[in-house]
GROMACS .gro file of C-alpha atoms in nm:
model
  331
    1MET     CA    1   1.048   1.531   2.748
    2GLY     CA    2   0.730   1.738   2.719
    3LEU     CA    3   0.594   1.658   2.375
    4SER     CA    4   0.251   1.710   2.226
    5ALA     CA    5   0.114   1.530   1.923
    6ARG     CA    6  -0.143   1.583   1.652
    7GLY     CA    7  -0.301   1.322   1.432
    8LEU     CA    8  -0.515   1.311   1.119
    9PHE     CA    9  -0.872   1.194   1.177
   10HIS     CA   10  -1.155   1.102   0.942
   11VAL     CA   11  -1.455   1.274   1.102
   12ALA     CA   12  -1.722   1.223   0.832
   13PRO     CA   13  -1.736   1.113   0.467
   14LEU     CA   14  -1.507   1.342   0.263
   15GLN     CA   15  -1.390   1.524   0.574
   16VAL     CA   16  -1.059   1.497   0.764
   17GLU     CA   17  -0.921   1.709   1.046
   18VAL     CA   18  -0.591   1.746   1.230
   19ARG     CA   19  -0.662   1.700   1.602
   20PRO     CA   20  -0.458   1.674   1.925
   21VAL     CA   21  -0.355   1.321   2.027
   22GLU     CA   22  -0.258   1.206   2.374
   23LEU     CA   23   0.078   1.032   2.364
   24ARG     CA   24   0.118   0.709   2.557
   25PRO     CA   25   0.373   0.726   2.842
   26LEU     CA   26   0.730   0.650   2.740
   27SER     CA   27   0.804   0.297   2.860
   28SER     CA   28   1.152   0.162   2.925
   29VAL     CA   29   1.152  -0.021   2.591
   30SER     CA   30   0.992   0.251   2.376
   31LEU     CA   31   1.111   0.543   2.171
   32THR     CA   32   0.959   0.866   2.044
   33LEU     CA   33   0.960   0.955   1.675
   34LYS     CA   34   0.921   1.301   1.529
   35THR     CA   35   0.768   1.241   1.189
   36ASP     CA   36   0.937   1.357   0.869
   37PHE     CA   37   0.698   1.202   0.614
   38SER     CA   38   0.397   0.975   0.588
   39ALA     CA   39   0.244   0.825   0.275
   40ILE     CA   40  -0.125   0.803   0.184
   41SER     CA   41  -0.249   0.467   0.058
   42SER     CA   42  -0.435   0.560  -0.259
   43GLY     CA   43  -0.657   0.251  -0.253
   44THR     CA   44  -0.760   0.191   0.108
   45GLU     CA   45  -0.753   0.554   0.216
   46ARG     CA   46  -0.966   0.661  -0.078
   47LEU     CA   47  -1.232   0.411   0.031
   48LEU     CA   48  -1.213   0.530   0.390
   49PHE     CA   49  -1.224   0.898   0.291
   50THR     CA   50  -1.535   0.848   0.081
   51GLY     CA   51  -1.704   0.640   0.352
   52GLN     CA   52  -1.724   0.322   0.142
   53PHE     CA   53  -1.627   0.084   0.418
   54PRO     CA   54  -1.811  -0.199   0.594
   55GLU     CA   55  -1.863  -0.075   0.950
   56GLU     CA   56  -1.838  -0.420   1.108
   57LEU     CA   57  -1.477  -0.458   0.994
   58GLU     CA   58  -1.165  -0.366   1.190
   59LEU     CA   59  -0.950  -0.093   1.038
   60ASP     CA   60  -0.659  -0.337   1.046
   61ALA     CA   61  -0.604  -0.679   1.197
   62VAL     CA   62  -0.235  -0.632   1.271
   63ILE     CA   63  -0.152  -0.268   1.355
   64PRO     CA   64  -0.250  -0.211   1.722
   65GLU     CA   65  -0.364   0.151   1.670
   66LEU     CA   66  -0.607   0.029   1.403
   67GLN     CA   67  -0.751  -0.276   1.579
   68ARG     CA   68  -1.093  -0.125   1.630
   69ALA     CA   69  -1.423  -0.122   1.445
   70ILE     CA   70  -1.451   0.150   1.184
   71GLY     CA   71  -1.655   0.440   1.317
   72TYR     CA   72  -1.611   0.818   1.319
   73PRO     CA   73  -1.384   0.972   1.422
   74PHE     CA   74  -1.096   0.742   1.335
   75ALA     CA   75  -0.730   0.769   1.240
   76TYR     CA   76  -0.566   0.571   0.965
   77GLY     CA   77  -0.236   0.534   0.783
   78TYR     CA   78   0.040   0.275   0.781
   79SER     CA   79   0.352   0.432   0.633
   80LEU     CA   80   0.544   0.677   0.851
   81VAL     CA   81   0.912   0.772   0.868
   82GLY     CA   82   1.054   0.974   1.155
   83ARG     CA   83   1.359   1.062   1.358
   84CYS     CA   84   1.413   0.927   1.711
   85VAL     CA   85   1.408   1.214   1.963
   86GLU     CA   86   1.359   1.023   2.288
   87VAL     CA   87   1.435   0.673   2.420
   88GLY     CA   88   1.329   0.467   2.721
   89THR     CA   89   1.572   0.362   2.991
   90LYS     CA   90   1.632   0.019   2.834
   91VAL     CA   91   1.681   0.150   2.480
   92ASP     CA   92   2.034   0.225   2.362
   93PRO     CA   93   2.071   0.607   2.344
   94VAL     CA   94   2.282   0.562   2.030
   95LEU     CA   95   1.946   0.544   1.849
   96LEU     CA   96   1.877   0.912   1.918
   97GLY     CA   97   1.876   1.099   1.589
   98LYS     CA   98   1.840   0.780   1.383
   99SER     CA   99   1.557   0.740   1.133
  100PHE     CA  100   1.293   0.468   1.160
  101PHE     CA  101   0.997   0.335   0.963
  102ALA     CA  102   0.671   0.256   1.145
  103PHE     CA  103   0.331   0.116   1.052
  104HIS     CA  104   0.138   0.400   1.214
  105PRO     CA  105  -0.145   0.644   1.133
  106HIS     CA  106  -0.060   0.995   1.010
  107GLN     CA  107   0.069   1.178   1.318
  108ASP     CA  108   0.344   1.435   1.380
  109VAL     CA  109   0.486   1.269   1.694
  110CYS     CA  110   0.439   0.908   1.807
  111ARG     CA  111   0.568   0.674   2.076
  112LEU     CA  112   0.618   0.307   1.996
  113PRO     CA  113   0.786   0.001   2.145
  114LEU     CA  114   1.125  -0.058   1.988
  115GLU     CA  115   1.000  -0.389   1.846
  116ARG     CA  116   0.743  -0.203   1.634
  117VAL     CA  117   0.984   0.018   1.440
  118MET     CA  118   1.241  -0.067   1.173
  119PRO     CA  119   1.565   0.128   1.126
  120VAL     CA  120   1.592   0.288   0.783
  121PRO     CA  121   1.923   0.173   0.627
  122ASP     CA  122   2.164   0.459   0.566
  123GLU     CA  123   2.168   0.398   0.190
  124ILE     CA  124   1.790   0.440   0.157
  125PRO     CA  125   1.653   0.798   0.133
  126LEU     CA  126   1.368   0.869   0.376
  127ARG     CA  127   1.114   0.938   0.103
  128ARG     CA  128   1.195   0.604  -0.058
  129ALA     CA  129   1.156   0.427   0.277
  130LEU     CA  130   0.788   0.533   0.270
  131PHE     CA  131   0.739   0.280  -0.009
  132TYR     CA  132   0.830  -0.009   0.224
  133PRO     CA  133   0.469  -0.128   0.290
  134PHE     CA  134   0.369  -0.084  -0.075
  135LEU     CA  135   0.670  -0.280  -0.198
  136GLU     CA  136   0.609  -0.549   0.064
  137THR     CA  137   0.253  -0.575  -0.067
  138ALA     CA  138   0.376  -0.594  -0.427
  139ILE     CA  139   0.616  -0.876  -0.337
  140THR     CA  140   0.329  -1.063  -0.170
  141LEU     CA  141   0.111  -1.023  -0.479
  142VAL     CA  142   0.382  -1.161  -0.705
  143LEU     CA  143   0.446  -1.452  -0.468
  144ASP     CA  144   0.073  -1.533  -0.478
  145ALA     CA  145   0.057  -1.498  -0.857
  146ALA     CA  146   0.358  -1.731  -0.900
  147PRO     CA  147   0.422  -1.637  -1.265
  148LEU     CA  148   0.580  -1.908  -1.479
  149TRP     CA  149   0.831  -1.880  -1.761
  150GLY     CA  150   0.668  -1.762  -2.083
  151GLU     CA  151   0.330  -1.671  -1.932
  152ARG     CA  152   0.112  -1.382  -2.048
  153VAL     CA  153   0.050  -1.152  -1.752
  154ALA     CA  154  -0.179  -0.852  -1.716
  155VAL     CA  155  -0.187  -0.589  -1.441
  156PHE     CA  156  -0.502  -0.382  -1.390
  157GLY     CA  157  -0.435  -0.047  -1.225
  158LEU     CA  158  -0.109   0.148  -1.215
  159GLY     CA  159  -0.132   0.318  -0.880
  160THR     CA  160   0.166   0.290  -0.650
  161ILE     CA  161   0.129  -0.083  -0.588
  162GLY     CA  162   0.045  -0.159  -0.952
  163LEU     CA  163   0.363   0.016  -1.062
  164LEU     CA  164   0.569  -0.176  -0.808
  165VAL     CA  165   0.416  -0.506  -0.919
  166THR     CA  166   0.499  -0.412  -1.278
  167ARG     CA  167   0.861  -0.332  -1.183
  168ILE     CA  168   0.902  -0.673  -1.020
  169LEU     CA  169   0.730  -0.866  -1.299
  170SER     CA  170   0.944  -0.693  -1.561
  171LYS     CA  171   1.238  -0.897  -1.427
  172PHE     CA  172   1.060  -1.226  -1.504
  173PRO     CA  173   1.101  -1.411  -1.837
  174LEU     CA  174   0.740  -1.353  -1.942
  175ALA     CA  175   0.600  -1.375  -2.293
  176ASN     CA  176   0.418  -1.046  -2.236
  177LEU     CA  177   0.346  -0.800  -1.955
  178THR     CA  178   0.044  -0.582  -2.031
  179ALA     CA  179  -0.084  -0.307  -1.803
  180PHE     CA  180  -0.434  -0.158  -1.818
  181GLU     CA  181  -0.480   0.192  -1.678
  182PRO     CA  182  -0.723   0.469  -1.783
  183GLN     CA  183  -0.493   0.760  -1.682
  184SER     CA  184  -0.240   0.847  -1.951
  185ALA     CA  185   0.019   0.980  -1.703
  186ARG     CA  186   0.012   0.649  -1.520
  187ARG     CA  187   0.046   0.457  -1.847
  188THR     CA  188   0.365   0.651  -1.914
  189ARG     CA  189   0.493   0.550  -1.569
  190GLY     CA  190   0.396   0.190  -1.642
  191LEU     CA  191   0.610   0.178  -1.955
  192ALA     CA  192   0.902   0.323  -1.757
  193ALA     CA  193   0.843   0.052  -1.494
  194GLY     CA  194   0.890  -0.219  -1.755
  195ALA     CA  195   0.549  -0.308  -1.898
  196SER     CA  196   0.557  -0.441  -2.255
  197VAL     CA  197   0.255  -0.228  -2.337
  198CYS     CA  198   0.018  -0.002  -2.142
  199LEU     CA  199  -0.341   0.031  -2.262
  200SER     CA  200  -0.639   0.232  -2.142
  201GLY     CA  201  -0.856  -0.080  -2.130
  202PRO     CA  202  -0.910  -0.433  -2.267
  203HIS     CA  203  -1.098  -0.291  -2.566
  204GLU     CA  204  -0.756  -0.183  -2.703
  205SER     CA  205  -0.601  -0.522  -2.647
  206GLY     CA  206  -0.807  -0.772  -2.840
  207THR     CA  207  -0.664  -1.038  -2.608
  208ASP     CA  208  -0.871  -1.254  -2.375
  209ASN     CA  209  -0.620  -1.526  -2.303
  210PHE     CA  210  -0.393  -1.405  -2.022
  211ASP     CA  211  -0.251  -1.677  -1.800
  212VAL     CA  212  -0.237  -1.448  -1.496
  213VAL     CA  213  -0.421  -1.124  -1.419
  214ILE     CA  214  -0.332  -0.913  -1.115
  215GLU     CA  215  -0.622  -0.683  -1.035
  216LEU     CA  216  -0.524  -0.363  -0.853
  217SER     CA  217  -0.764  -0.108  -0.998
  218GLY     CA  218  -0.978  -0.086  -0.686
  219THR     CA  219  -1.288  -0.073  -0.908
  220GLN     CA  220  -1.560  -0.323  -0.991
  221GLN     CA  221  -1.505  -0.247  -1.358
  222GLY     CA  222  -1.143  -0.351  -1.324
  223LEU     CA  223  -1.240  -0.677  -1.155
  224SER     CA  224  -1.502  -0.752  -1.422
  225GLU     CA  225  -1.253  -0.680  -1.700
  226ALA     CA  226  -0.999  -0.906  -1.533
  227PHE     CA  227  -1.245  -1.194  -1.563
  228ARG     CA  228  -1.309  -1.097  -1.924
  229VAL     CA  229  -0.944  -1.115  -2.034
  230VAL     CA  230  -0.819  -1.410  -1.830
  231GLY     CA  231  -0.785  -1.730  -2.029
  232PHE     CA  232  -0.957  -2.061  -1.963
  233SER     CA  233  -0.826  -2.210  -1.637
  234GLY     CA  234  -0.624  -1.895  -1.579
  235ARG     CA  235  -0.581  -1.727  -1.243
  236ILE     CA  236  -0.671  -1.386  -1.109
  237VAL     CA  237  -0.495  -1.238  -0.808
  238SER     CA  238  -0.712  -0.975  -0.641
  239GLY     CA  239  -0.525  -0.722  -0.430
  240SER     CA  240  -0.797  -0.456  -0.424
  241TRP     CA  241  -1.026  -0.388  -0.132
  242HIS     CA  242  -1.365  -0.310  -0.286
  243GLY     CA  243  -1.540  -0.201   0.032
  244GLN     CA  244  -1.917  -0.213  -0.005
  245SER     CA  245  -1.921  -0.253  -0.385
  246PRO     CA  246  -2.115  -0.557  -0.512
  247VAL     CA  247  -1.957  -0.816  -0.740
  248ASP     CA  248  -2.059  -0.777  -1.104
  249SER     CA  249  -2.275  -1.059  -1.239
  250GLY     CA  250  -2.062  -1.084  -1.553
  251ALA     CA  251  -1.762  -1.161  -1.337
  252ARG     CA  252  -1.955  -1.438  -1.162
  253THR     CA  253  -2.046  -1.596  -1.498
  254ALA     CA  254  -1.688  -1.587  -1.628
  255PHE     CA  255  -1.562  -1.725  -1.298
  256HIS     CA  256  -1.787  -2.028  -1.343
  257ARG     CA  257  -1.751  -2.096  -1.714
  258LYS     CA  258  -1.378  -2.034  -1.748
  259ARG     CA  259  -1.280  -2.243  -1.445
  260VAL     CA  260  -1.089  -1.941  -1.317
  261THR     CA  261  -0.879  -1.964  -1.001
  262LEU     CA  262  -0.943  -1.649  -0.796
  263ILE     CA  263  -0.670  -1.577  -0.541
  264SER     CA  264  -0.717  -1.334  -0.256
  265SER     CA  265  -0.388  -1.162  -0.173
  266GLN     CA  266  -0.332  -0.955   0.141
  267VAL     CA  267  -0.002  -0.848   0.293
  268SER     CA  268  -0.091  -0.916   0.658
  269THR     CA  269  -0.039  -1.288   0.603
  270ILE     CA  270   0.168  -1.513   0.381
  271ALA     CA  271  -0.004  -1.791   0.185
  272PRO     CA  272   0.003  -2.121   0.380
  273ALA     CA  273   0.168  -2.296   0.086
  274LEU     CA  274   0.466  -2.062   0.120
  275SER     CA  275   0.478  -1.982   0.491
  276ALA     CA  276   0.699  -2.278   0.583
  277ARG     CA  277   0.981  -2.106   0.394
  278TRP     CA  278   0.864  -1.749   0.342
  279THR     CA  279   0.850  -1.593   0.687
  280LYS     CA  280   0.762  -1.228   0.740
  281GLU     CA  281   1.126  -1.170   0.836
  282ARG     CA  282   1.245  -1.312   0.505
  283ARG     CA  283   0.995  -1.099   0.315
  284ALA     CA  284   1.103  -0.788   0.509
  285ALA     CA  285   1.467  -0.850   0.427
  286GLN     CA  286   1.382  -0.886   0.058
  287THR     CA  287   1.179  -0.564   0.069
  288TRP     CA  288   1.464  -0.357   0.217
  289GLN     CA  289   1.710  -0.514  -0.027
  290LEU     CA  290   1.492  -0.421  -0.325
  291LEU     CA  291   1.434  -0.070  -0.189
  292ALA     CA  292   1.809  -0.014  -0.171
  293ILE     CA  293   1.849  -0.066  -0.546
  294THR     CA  294   1.523   0.083  -0.676
  295ASP     CA  295   1.478   0.456  -0.734
  296LEU     CA  296   1.115   0.521  -0.639
  297GLU     CA  297   1.123   0.891  -0.557
  298SER     CA  298   1.008   0.972  -0.910
  299ASP     CA  299   0.679   0.795  -0.830
  300ILE     CA  300   0.592   1.071  -0.579
  301ALA     CA  301   0.339   1.296  -0.750
  302ALA     CA  302   0.275   1.545  -0.470
  303GLU     CA  303   0.408   1.647  -0.130
  304VAL     CA  304   0.153   1.819   0.091
  305PRO     CA  305   0.212   1.974   0.437
  306PHE     CA  306   0.042   1.782   0.719
  307GLU     CA  307  -0.168   2.089   0.801
  308ASP     CA  308  -0.316   2.073   0.450
  309SER     CA  309  -0.407   1.703   0.464
  310ALA     CA  310  -0.763   1.774   0.348
  311GLU     CA  311  -0.618   1.908   0.023
  312ALA     CA  312  -0.417   1.589  -0.022
  313PHE     CA  313  -0.730   1.375   0.013
  314ARG     CA  314  -0.927   1.592  -0.228
  315SER     CA  315  -0.656   1.547  -0.490
  316LEU     CA  316  -0.664   1.173  -0.418
  317ILE     CA  317  -1.026   1.134  -0.520
  318SER     CA  318  -1.016   1.394  -0.799
  319GLY     CA  319  -0.732   1.213  -0.973
  320ALA     CA  320  -0.524   1.531  -0.982
  321ALA     CA  321  -0.222   1.340  -0.852
  322SER     CA  322  -0.123   1.054  -1.083
  323GLY     CA  323   0.129   0.904  -0.840
  324GLN     CA  324   0.204   0.868  -0.471
  325ILE     CA  325   0.092   1.145  -0.234
  326VAL     CA  326   0.319   1.218   0.062
  327LEU     CA  327   0.246   1.427   0.372
  328THR     CA  328   0.535   1.637   0.500
  329TYR     CA  329   0.589   1.749   0.859
  330PRO     CA  330   0.791   2.074   0.867
  331GLU     CA  331   0.969   2.171   1.190
   0.00000   0.00000   0.00000
């Protein structure tokens, strides 16, 4: 099948372009997806768009297309849903026309080995399937936080992942679940997601004794405030990538004097203490199961045609979109 492809590339700070991409040959165990939607990661992709990344780091340690040092031009993205339009000789043709999720950069057509795609269950709408990697991350954060009965928990930042973490934590028997978020529209979403209270910042709380703080603001201010409100011998789970930003000295002081446990959480791996029982396959199954019963489409704030990707990224950094931004790929 003669197919051409185009991908989204970061070509300079604050500048993205749609460019032609050469498709890999179709192997016997591969399939071709025509993309319906892809989702922009509001945290990582904002850092990449603004150029606030350490150049010595790989874009991603797991996704093959992203296992390269960061340097212009580069593609990024890890949430794509598409329809199978072509299969290799060893792939069952019954898959033609089926929908799949893939960890892949923003691109209108892509070819991948069958082992690197996941079928979207029939009961899950395609737009909701885009939330798979964000929900998988949220589950990992909660596993790392390990909240106990009756604990006081705070979440900093109500972007897509912060809202998902809040949804999950709202099912726990906590004494209190407080969310801190400067944007009022996001605070409204946080209350709908199950937070006990949503505040613009710790100055409204008067509380500095949280047992667990999950920091997802993506800002140094958020991390500093997390140290300020966590209680003595409490724990902070950091899920933000801060790029080149330095660590605030106030945070370092609180870390020392409060005997705080700082936990680094990242979805590519599962904590060693859990990995004997929590395999990636088990986590994936839990993620799809939760997606099937959770209406997340309302968390989509904007849908932008792939051709207008630059507009989507501008709204990302301007704060014009208070929720998830999705790229669409019209026929």
